[in-house]
Amino acid sequence: MTWTCEHIEARLSDYLDGLLSPDERHEFDMHANSCENCAPMVAGISQLVGGLHSMAQIETPPRLVYAILNQTLGPRAAKKGWRATFAWLGALASPRFAYYGVSVAATMLILLTAAGFSWRKPKLADLSPVNLYHTANSKAHVAYARSTKFVSDLRVVYEIQSRLNKDNELPTTPESTVPQSAPGKAPGSTDGTRPATPRQQNRADGLGRELEILATEVPVVSGHLCGQLLGRRIP
Amino acid sequence: MLALCNFWGKLVTVAGFEADDTLEQDAQLVQQCLQGDGSAWEELVRRHTRRIFNICYRFTGNGTEAEDLSQDVFLRVYKTLGSYRSAHGGFATWMTSVTRNLLIDHYRRTKRDRITDSLEDSMPVVENKESAGRRPDQQLLLGELSSQVQTALTKLSPELREAVILRDLQQLDYNEIRQVLDVPEGTVKSRINRGRIELARILQQMGVRPS
């Protein structure tokens, strides 16, 4: 049977509530997906039903329960004597109050622990405002110092890691292209070759200066030797 | 110990872990009520007030009327509690049926007033019809919920309105709705279907696109 628009409209709620058989559902989908009148209707009512299902329940006015109880059971007799004095305690035995109590107790526990209150050896003096202030102050400073140190350590670790990563990222140079130091030539030699590293250059410069001083002070003995070493004539 | 168990039961209910044996608990509370236990009745009232108030509010669209009708429902239930038979269905279903009958009575009783009101509404007025004469708590209710859907619901015929409310807002199944409305299941299906289509049409006329 081929479904028409009338079929779709008549069975729409069965479709939305999942009451159609697989064959009927297939026929429904076949028509609804291809019909330009039914497709928007099915989509619109499906959205409407979804919206209705998700609508929240309205909160009951608090006075309503008491009004009902007064109408049915009659006004409650006023409590007298010590019962009236402690009547408000009955209101505390509600789940909501229990939740409030637990949350307040948990907050106090956290605050007192943070303020340095010792739960193993509780002292009344620990609860004095001055002691609480001093302990909280010192704990706050310690916490600040620890956090600063932690951040600083993190920074160092990050720097080391980034440098290591940078070194790892450098392309490896083939062995044949590695500059070889000239055989038989000491670092800082004055034969025209460049020293391998800046440190070697500095060392060579320092040696040169010392030799110049020696040549100036003892020209006869060391002039020739120094001249040879430095590769130039010493005046 | 009993008080502690009762308190724990309340705690669990508030936390959302409502037990599945609601029907049994209701039946037990009804038995205790019939034996003259006032606290059992109080418990029944607290368990069902919200649901009954919601049905009344959705049907009337008016907070004050819903409160009055809820009180009437509980008063009638209290008086006729002896006629309830658990073999015929759950207490909640029976109570919903009482609510439905009262709502229909209320609808018929106030029909003439509504016709007069609608004539007055059609007269041109300067003030805002949405907020005029409405108490702040009613405005709060309307603000929390989709007021357009509520307005559209009240424009449905009572037969279609109650079917849509029970199915889509109270999320009763077809069998429960059949028991509440006391009509064949085919009629229930037909009313729900026509109610949804009609509601969508009214919302479309109001320029509301359901999402």
Short mmCIF file of C-alpha atoms in Angstrom, two decimals:
data_model
loop_
_atom_site.label_atom_id
_atom_site.label_comp_id
_atom_site.label_asym_id
_atom_site.label_seq_id
_atom_site.Cartn_x
_atom_site.Cartn_y
_atom_site.Cartn_z
CA MET A 1 0.00 0.00 0.00
CA THR A 2 1.34 3.40 -0.94
CA TRP A 3 0.83 5.96 1.77
CA THR A 4 -0.86 9.26 1.07
CA CYS A 5 -0.74 12.58 2.92
CA GLU A 6 -3.92 11.58 4.81
CA HIS A 7 -2.22 8.41 6.04
CA ILE A 8 0.77 10.41 7.22
CA GLU A 9 -1.38 12.89 9.14
CA ALA A 10 -3.48 10.12 10.72
CA ARG A 11 -0.48 8.04 11.84
CA LEU A 12 1.89 10.87 12.74
CA SER A 13 1.64 10.36 16.53
CA ASP A 14 2.05 6.60 16.12
CA TYR A 15 5.23 7.35 14.18
CA LEU A 16 6.53 9.80 16.81
CA ASP A 17 5.66 7.48 19.71
CA GLY A 18 7.28 4.49 18.02
CA LEU A 19 4.07 2.51 17.55
CA LEU A 20 4.51 1.72 13.84
CA SER A 21 5.72 -1.64 12.61
CA PRO A 22 9.00 -1.65 10.63
CA ASP A 23 7.11 -1.93 7.33
CA GLU A 24 4.74 0.90 8.23
CA ARG A 25 7.68 3.00 9.37
CA HIS A 26 9.43 2.41 6.08
CA GLU A 27 6.34 3.43 4.11
CA PHE A 28 5.93 6.49 6.35
CA ASP A 29 9.54 7.55 5.80
CA MET A 30 9.27 6.94 2.06
CA HIS A 31 6.34 9.31 1.73
CA ALA A 32 7.34 11.88 4.36
CA ASN A 33 10.83 12.33 2.91
CA SER A 34 9.59 12.82 -0.63
CA CYS A 35 6.42 14.87 -0.04
CA GLU A 36 6.89 18.60 0.13
CA ASN A 37 3.73 19.05 2.23
CA CYS A 38 4.34 16.26 4.75
CA ALA A 39 8.08 16.75 5.34
CA PRO A 40 7.77 20.18 7.07
CA MET A 41 4.69 19.02 8.99
CA VAL A 42 6.46 15.94 10.36
CA ALA A 43 9.55 17.96 11.23
CA GLY A 44 7.52 20.73 12.91
CA ILE A 45 5.40 18.41 15.05
CA SER A 46 8.40 16.29 15.94
CA GLN A 47 10.11 19.44 17.22
CA LEU A 48 6.97 20.50 19.06
CA VAL A 49 6.67 17.15 20.84
CA GLY A 50 10.36 17.25 21.74
CA GLY A 51 9.88 20.77 23.11
CA LEU A 52 6.84 19.73 25.16
CA HIS A 53 8.73 16.77 26.62
CA SER A 54 11.60 18.99 27.67
CA MET A 55 9.41 21.63 29.32
CA ALA A 56 10.22 21.81 33.01
CA GLN A 57 7.65 21.17 35.71
CA ILE A 58 6.37 24.27 37.46
CA GLU A 59 7.38 24.74 41.07
CA THR A 60 4.45 24.43 43.43
CA PRO A 61 3.66 27.49 45.56
CA PRO A 62 4.87 26.64 49.09
CA ARG A 63 1.57 27.66 50.65
CA LEU A 64 -0.38 25.14 48.57
CA VAL A 65 0.60 22.06 50.59
CA TYR A 66 -0.31 23.78 53.87
CA ALA A 67 -3.60 25.01 52.40
CA ILE A 68 -4.48 21.46 51.30
CA LEU A 69 -3.52 20.00 54.68
CA ASN A 70 -5.54 22.68 56.48
CA GLN A 71 -8.57 21.94 54.30
CA THR A 72 -8.37 18.19 54.74
CA LEU A 73 -6.88 17.54 58.17
CA GLY A 74 -8.03 20.85 59.63
CA PRO A 75 -5.86 23.58 61.13
CA ARG A 76 -3.12 22.11 63.22
CA ALA A 77 -3.29 22.59 66.96
CA ALA A 78 -0.78 25.10 68.21
CA LYS A 79 1.95 23.50 70.27
CA LYS A 80 2.33 24.69 73.84
CA GLY A 81 5.01 24.64 76.50
CA TRP A 82 8.45 23.22 75.78
CA ARG A 83 7.17 21.63 72.57
CA ALA A 84 6.46 25.10 71.17
CA THR A 85 9.93 26.25 72.24
CA PHE A 86 11.65 23.48 70.31
CA ALA A 87 9.14 23.27 67.47
CA TRP A 88 11.58 24.92 65.08
CA LEU A 89 13.91 21.93 65.45
CA GLY A 90 11.47 19.91 63.40
CA ALA A 91 12.22 22.07 60.38
CA LEU A 92 15.89 21.12 60.63
CA ALA A 93 15.10 17.47 59.94
CA SER A 94 14.69 18.11 56.25
CA PRO A 95 16.98 16.76 53.53
CA ARG A 96 17.66 20.23 52.22
CA PHE A 97 18.90 21.38 55.60
CA ALA A 98 21.09 18.27 55.78
CA TYR A 99 22.71 19.19 52.46
CA TYR A 100 23.30 22.74 53.66
CA GLY A 101 24.79 21.43 56.90
CA VAL A 102 27.14 19.05 55.12
CA SER A 103 28.32 21.73 52.69
CA VAL A 104 28.93 24.24 55.52
CA ALA A 105 30.83 21.59 57.53
CA ALA A 106 32.97 20.73 54.50
CA THR A 107 33.76 24.41 53.92
CA MET A 108 34.72 24.88 57.57
CA LEU A 109 36.92 21.79 57.42
CA ILE A 110 38.78 23.10 54.38
CA LEU A 111 39.18 26.60 55.84
CA LEU A 112 40.41 25.40 59.23
CA THR A 113 42.82 22.95 57.64
CA ALA A 114 44.13 25.75 55.44
CA ALA A 115 44.48 27.95 58.51
CA GLY A 116 46.76 25.36 60.11
CA PHE A 117 44.37 23.91 62.66
CA SER A 118 45.68 20.57 63.87
CA TRP A 119 42.94 17.96 63.87
CA ARG A 120 45.16 15.39 65.62
CA LYS A 121 46.03 17.65 68.54
CA PRO A 122 43.33 20.30 68.61
CA LYS A 123 44.04 23.27 70.84
CA LEU A 124 41.71 26.07 71.71
CA ALA A 125 44.56 28.53 71.20
CA ASP A 126 44.75 27.51 67.53
CA LEU A 127 41.30 28.96 67.02
CA SER A 128 42.16 32.44 68.33
CA PRO A 129 41.98 35.04 65.55
CA VAL A 130 45.62 36.14 66.03
CA ASN A 131 46.96 32.61 65.70
CA LEU A 132 44.66 31.87 62.80
CA TYR A 133 45.86 35.03 61.05
CA HIS A 134 49.55 34.29 61.63
CA THR A 135 49.26 30.68 60.52
CA ALA A 136 47.20 31.56 57.48
CA ASN A 137 49.64 34.35 56.62
CA SER A 138 52.71 32.13 56.87
CA LYS A 139 50.95 29.33 54.96
CA ALA A 140 49.99 31.76 52.25
CA HIS A 141 53.59 32.94 51.96
CA VAL A 142 54.90 29.39 51.87
CA ALA A 143 52.32 28.51 49.24
CA TYR A 144 53.33 31.56 47.21
CA ALA A 145 57.04 30.72 47.51
CA ARG A 146 56.41 27.13 46.51
CA SER A 147 54.35 28.14 43.55
CA THR A 148 57.00 30.66 42.47
CA LYS A 149 59.69 28.00 42.77
CA PHE A 150 57.57 25.58 40.87
CA VAL A 151 57.04 28.06 38.05
CA SER A 152 60.75 28.85 38.01
CA ASP A 153 61.65 25.15 37.87
CA LEU A 154 59.19 24.67 35.09
CA ARG A 155 60.79 27.50 33.16
CA VAL A 156 64.27 25.98 33.52
CA VAL A 157 63.04 22.59 32.45
CA TYR A 158 61.29 24.15 29.51
CA GLU A 159 64.42 26.02 28.46
CA ILE A 160 66.55 22.89 28.69
CA GLN A 161 64.00 20.93 26.77
CA SER A 162 63.68 23.55 24.07
CA ARG A 163 67.45 23.70 23.65
CA LEU A 164 67.68 19.95 23.41
CA ASN A 165 64.92 19.97 20.86
CA LYS A 166 66.70 22.67 18.90
CA ASP A 167 69.90 20.64 18.85
CA ASN A 168 68.03 17.58 17.74
CA GLU A 169 66.38 19.52 14.96
CA LEU A 170 69.76 20.65 13.44
CA PRO A 171 70.64 18.71 10.28
CA THR A 172 73.43 16.19 10.77
CA THR A 173 76.53 17.11 8.77
CA PRO A 174 78.23 14.41 6.66
CA GLU A 175 81.55 13.30 7.99
CA SER A 176 83.46 14.32 4.86
CA THR A 177 82.46 17.96 5.25
CA VAL A 178 83.50 18.31 8.88
CA PRO A 179 86.41 20.77 8.95
CA GLN A 180 89.53 19.03 10.04
CA SER A 181 92.16 20.91 11.92
CA ALA A 182 95.41 21.09 10.01
CA PRO A 183 97.74 18.29 11.13
CA GLY A 184 100.84 19.44 12.90
CA LYS A 185 99.61 22.97 13.42
CA ALA A 186 98.92 24.01 16.95
CA PRO A 187 95.89 26.14 17.75
CA GLY A 188 96.67 29.81 17.51
CA SER A 189 99.55 29.25 15.13
CA THR A 190 100.37 32.19 12.89
CA ASP A 191 100.78 30.30 9.67
CA GLY A 192 97.65 31.76 8.17
CA THR A 193 95.25 29.01 9.26
CA ARG A 194 92.28 30.02 11.45
CA PRO A 195 91.95 28.45 14.85
CA ALA A 196 89.20 25.90 15.25
CA THR A 197 87.24 27.72 17.92
CA PRO A 198 87.03 31.23 19.43
CA ARG A 199 88.41 29.83 22.66
CA GLN A 200 91.49 28.63 20.81
CA GLN A 201 91.81 32.03 19.23
CA ASN A 202 91.73 33.73 22.62
CA ARG A 203 94.30 31.34 23.97
CA ALA A 204 96.53 32.04 20.97
CA ASP A 205 96.17 35.77 21.39
CA GLY A 206 97.11 35.52 25.07
CA LEU A 207 100.16 33.42 24.22
CA GLY A 208 101.16 35.93 21.60
CA ARG A 209 100.97 38.81 24.03
CA GLU A 210 103.07 36.98 26.60
CA LEU A 211 105.71 36.20 24.01
CA GLU A 212 105.79 39.84 22.90
CA ILE A 213 106.41 40.94 26.48
CA LEU A 214 109.13 38.33 26.89
CA ALA A 215 110.82 39.47 23.67
CA THR A 216 110.73 43.09 24.75
CA GLU A 217 112.27 42.37 28.11
CA VAL A 218 114.90 39.83 26.94
CA PRO A 219 115.56 40.82 23.29
CA VAL A 220 118.87 39.02 22.79
CA VAL A 221 117.95 35.63 24.04
CA SER A 222 114.47 35.33 22.98
CA GLY A 223 114.16 37.70 20.04
CA HIS A 224 114.90 35.12 17.40
CA LEU A 225 112.83 32.43 19.06
CA CYS A 226 109.88 34.69 19.64
CA GLY A 227 110.14 36.04 16.12
CA GLN A 228 110.04 32.55 14.78
CA LEU A 229 107.11 31.60 16.94
CA LEU A 230 105.16 34.74 16.08
CA GLY A 231 106.24 34.68 12.46
CA ARG A 232 107.47 38.27 12.39
CA ARG A 233 110.46 40.31 13.38
CA ILE A 234 110.62 41.70 16.84
CA PRO A 235 111.98 45.22 16.80
CA MET B 1 15.21 4.13 63.77
CA LEU B 2 11.99 4.40 61.79
CA ALA B 3 12.37 8.19 61.68
CA LEU B 4 15.94 7.76 60.48
CA CYS B 5 14.80 5.42 57.70
CA ASN B 6 12.09 7.87 56.72
CA PHE B 7 14.60 10.71 56.66
CA TRP B 8 17.00 8.68 54.56
CA GLY B 9 14.15 7.87 52.19
CA LYS B 10 13.45 11.55 51.75
CA LEU B 11 17.14 12.23 51.22
CA VAL B 12 17.37 9.61 48.52
CA THR B 13 14.24 10.95 46.83
CA VAL B 14 15.60 14.48 46.78
CA ALA B 15 18.88 13.27 45.36
CA GLY B 16 16.97 11.94 42.36
CA PHE B 17 17.28 8.24 43.10
CA GLU B 18 13.56 7.73 43.30
CA ALA B 19 12.66 4.16 43.94
CA ASP B 20 10.69 2.17 41.41
CA ASP B 21 8.17 0.94 43.97
CA THR B 22 6.21 4.19 43.99
CA LEU B 23 2.99 2.34 43.34
CA GLU B 24 3.48 0.09 46.34
CA GLN B 25 4.39 3.01 48.57
CA ASP B 26 1.30 4.90 47.44
CA ALA B 27 -0.93 1.89 48.13
CA GLN B 28 0.64 1.49 51.57
CA LEU B 29 0.15 5.19 52.37
CA VAL B 30 -3.48 4.99 51.25
CA GLN B 31 -4.04 2.05 53.60
CA GLN B 32 -2.47 4.00 56.46
CA CYS B 33 -4.66 7.01 55.61
CA LEU B 34 -7.75 4.87 55.72
CA GLN B 35 -6.70 3.73 59.19
CA GLY B 36 -6.61 7.37 60.26
CA ASP B 37 -2.91 8.10 59.96
CA GLY B 38 -2.62 11.87 59.34
CA SER B 39 1.10 11.77 58.60
CA ALA B 40 0.49 9.24 55.79
CA TRP B 41 -1.99 11.64 54.20
CA GLU B 42 0.50 14.47 54.58
CA GLU B 43 3.09 12.34 52.80
CA LEU B 44 0.64 11.57 49.98
CA VAL B 45 -0.12 15.28 49.59
CA ARG B 46 3.56 16.17 49.44
CA ARG B 47 4.24 13.44 46.87
CA HIS B 48 1.49 14.40 44.44
CA THR B 49 0.93 18.15 44.85
CA ARG B 50 3.44 19.17 42.22
CA ARG B 51 2.07 16.83 39.56
CA ILE B 52 -1.55 17.80 40.19
CA PHE B 53 -0.71 21.50 40.28
CA ASN B 54 1.13 21.18 36.97
CA ILE B 55 -1.81 19.44 35.28
CA CYS B 56 -4.19 22.13 36.56
CA TYR B 57 -1.88 24.94 35.55
CA ARG B 58 -1.36 23.55 32.06
CA PHE B 59 -5.06 23.10 31.59
CA THR B 60 -6.18 26.50 32.90
CA GLY B 61 -3.10 28.59 32.16
CA ASN B 62 -3.74 30.48 35.38
CA GLY B 63 -1.76 30.08 38.62
CA THR B 64 -4.56 31.08 41.00
CA GLU B 65 -7.11 28.83 39.35
CA ALA B 66 -4.59 26.00 39.35
CA GLU B 67 -4.02 26.43 43.11
CA ASP B 68 -7.76 26.44 43.82
CA LEU B 69 -8.36 23.43 41.62
CA SER B 70 -5.47 21.53 43.20
CA GLN B 71 -7.02 22.09 46.61
CA ASP B 72 -10.39 20.88 45.28
CA VAL B 73 -8.74 17.77 43.87
CA PHE B 74 -7.12 16.83 47.17
CA LEU B 75 -10.30 17.59 49.07
CA ARG B 76 -12.26 15.26 46.80
CA VAL B 77 -9.57 12.58 46.96
CA TYR B 78 -9.55 12.82 50.76
CA LYS B 79 -13.31 12.37 50.90
CA THR B 80 -13.45 9.52 48.39
CA LEU B 81 -10.26 7.73 49.36
CA GLY B 82 -12.29 4.75 50.50
CA SER B 83 -13.53 4.17 46.94
CA TYR B 84 -10.02 3.74 45.57
CA ARG B 85 -9.17 0.18 44.60
CA SER B 86 -5.53 -0.55 43.90
CA ALA B 87 -6.56 -3.47 41.65
CA HIS B 88 -8.02 -0.99 39.14
CA GLY B 89 -4.76 0.90 38.68
CA GLY B 90 -2.20 3.05 40.42
CA PHE B 91 -3.15 5.73 42.91
CA ALA B 92 -1.53 8.39 40.71
CA THR B 93 -3.70 7.34 37.75
CA TRP B 94 -6.81 7.40 39.89
CA MET B 95 -5.91 10.82 41.23
CA THR B 96 -5.24 12.10 37.70
CA SER B 97 -8.67 10.84 36.73
CA VAL B 98 -10.24 12.80 39.61
CA THR B 99 -8.26 15.85 38.51
CA ARG B 100 -9.41 15.48 34.94
CA ASN B 101 -13.07 15.26 35.96
CA LEU B 102 -12.74 18.37 38.10
CA LEU B 103 -10.99 20.24 35.30
CA ILE B 104 -13.75 19.38 32.84
CA ASP B 105 -16.37 20.48 35.40
CA HIS B 106 -14.44 23.69 35.91
CA TYR B 107 -14.19 24.23 32.16
CA ARG B 108 -17.95 23.83 31.69
CA ARG B 109 -18.70 26.03 34.69
CA THR B 110 -16.49 28.89 33.51
CA LYS B 111 -17.37 28.64 29.83
CA ARG B 112 -19.78 31.59 29.98
CA ASP B 113 -17.17 33.72 31.80
CA ARG B 114 -14.61 32.93 29.15
CA ILE B 115 -16.94 33.95 26.33
CA THR B 116 -17.49 37.30 28.07
CA ASP B 117 -13.76 37.63 28.66
CA SER B 118 -12.98 36.91 25.03
CA LEU B 119 -15.46 39.59 23.95
CA GLU B 120 -13.76 42.05 26.29
CA ASP B 121 -10.36 40.99 25.03
CA SER B 122 -11.38 41.72 21.48
CA MET B 123 -12.04 45.35 22.40
CA PRO B 124 -9.08 47.63 21.66
CA VAL B 125 -7.05 48.26 24.79
CA VAL B 126 -3.95 50.32 25.30
CA GLU B 127 -2.32 48.33 28.10
CA ASN B 128 -0.28 45.21 27.52
CA LYS B 129 -2.57 42.21 27.59
CA GLU B 130 0.26 39.90 28.59
CA SER B 131 1.04 41.60 31.87
CA ALA B 132 -2.24 43.28 32.74
CA GLY B 133 -3.82 42.05 35.94
CA ARG B 134 -1.29 39.33 36.43
CA ARG B 135 0.46 38.87 39.73
CA PRO B 136 4.28 38.90 39.84
CA ASP B 137 4.45 35.20 40.70
CA GLN B 138 2.33 34.39 37.66
CA GLN B 139 4.63 36.49 35.50
CA LEU B 140 7.57 34.58 36.97
CA LEU B 141 5.92 31.28 36.10
CA LEU B 142 5.30 32.43 32.58
CA GLY B 143 8.81 33.76 32.32
CA GLU B 144 10.29 30.42 33.29
CA LEU B 145 8.27 28.45 30.81
CA SER B 146 7.39 28.84 27.24
CA SER B 147 4.41 31.14 27.63
CA GLN B 148 3.54 30.86 23.95
CA VAL B 149 3.07 27.11 24.26
CA GLN B 150 0.94 27.64 27.35
CA THR B 151 -1.19 30.20 25.50
CA ALA B 152 -1.57 27.86 22.55
CA LEU B 153 -2.55 25.01 24.88
CA THR B 154 -5.40 27.00 26.37
CA LYS B 155 -6.72 27.60 22.84
CA LEU B 156 -7.12 23.88 22.22
CA SER B 157 -10.47 22.24 22.85
CA PRO B 158 -10.58 20.60 26.32
CA GLU B 159 -10.60 17.05 24.91
CA LEU B 160 -7.50 17.62 22.82
CA ARG B 161 -5.85 19.74 25.52
CA GLU B 162 -6.13 17.10 28.24
CA ALA B 163 -4.84 14.43 25.88
CA VAL B 164 -1.77 16.48 24.94
CA ILE B 165 -1.10 17.49 28.55
CA LEU B 166 -1.30 13.92 29.82
CA ARG B 167 0.81 12.49 26.99
CA ASP B 168 3.42 15.16 26.29
CA LEU B 169 3.67 17.12 29.55
CA GLN B 170 2.88 14.43 32.12
CA GLN B 171 4.30 11.72 29.84
CA LEU B 172 1.70 9.10 30.71
CA ASP B 173 1.50 6.07 28.44
CA TYR B 174 -1.53 5.33 26.28
CA ASN B 175 -2.98 2.79 28.69
CA GLU B 176 -2.82 5.22 31.63
CA ILE B 177 -4.43 7.96 29.54
CA ARG B 178 -7.16 5.51 28.52
CA GLN B 179 -7.84 4.83 32.20
CA VAL B 180 -7.85 8.51 33.11
CA LEU B 181 -10.08 9.62 30.26
CA ASP B 182 -12.17 6.46 30.33
CA VAL B 183 -12.29 6.21 26.54
CA PRO B 184 -11.07 3.52 24.12
CA GLU B 185 -7.38 3.52 23.22
CA GLY B 186 -8.18 4.39 19.59
CA THR B 187 -9.90 7.56 20.77
CA VAL B 188 -6.88 8.39 22.95
CA LYS B 189 -4.54 8.04 19.99
CA SER B 190 -6.78 10.08 17.76
CA ARG B 191 -7.09 12.89 20.33
CA ILE B 192 -3.35 13.02 20.96
CA ASN B 193 -2.66 13.13 17.23
CA ARG B 194 -5.23 15.81 16.50
CA GLY B 195 -4.15 17.76 19.58
CA ARG B 196 -0.53 17.87 18.48
CA ILE B 197 -1.39 18.90 14.92
CA GLU B 198 -3.80 21.55 16.15
CA LEU B 199 -1.29 22.87 18.70
CA ALA B 200 1.36 23.17 15.99
CA ARG B 201 -1.12 25.01 13.78
CA ILE B 202 -2.01 27.47 16.58
CA LEU B 203 1.66 28.10 17.32
CA GLN B 204 2.28 28.69 13.63
CA GLN B 205 -0.55 31.23 13.57
CA MET B 206 1.04 32.91 16.59
CA GLY B 207 4.31 33.11 14.68
CA VAL B 208 6.07 30.69 17.03
CA ARG B 209 8.41 28.16 15.59
CA PRO B 210 8.86 25.23 17.98
CA SER B 211 12.47 24.31 18.62
#
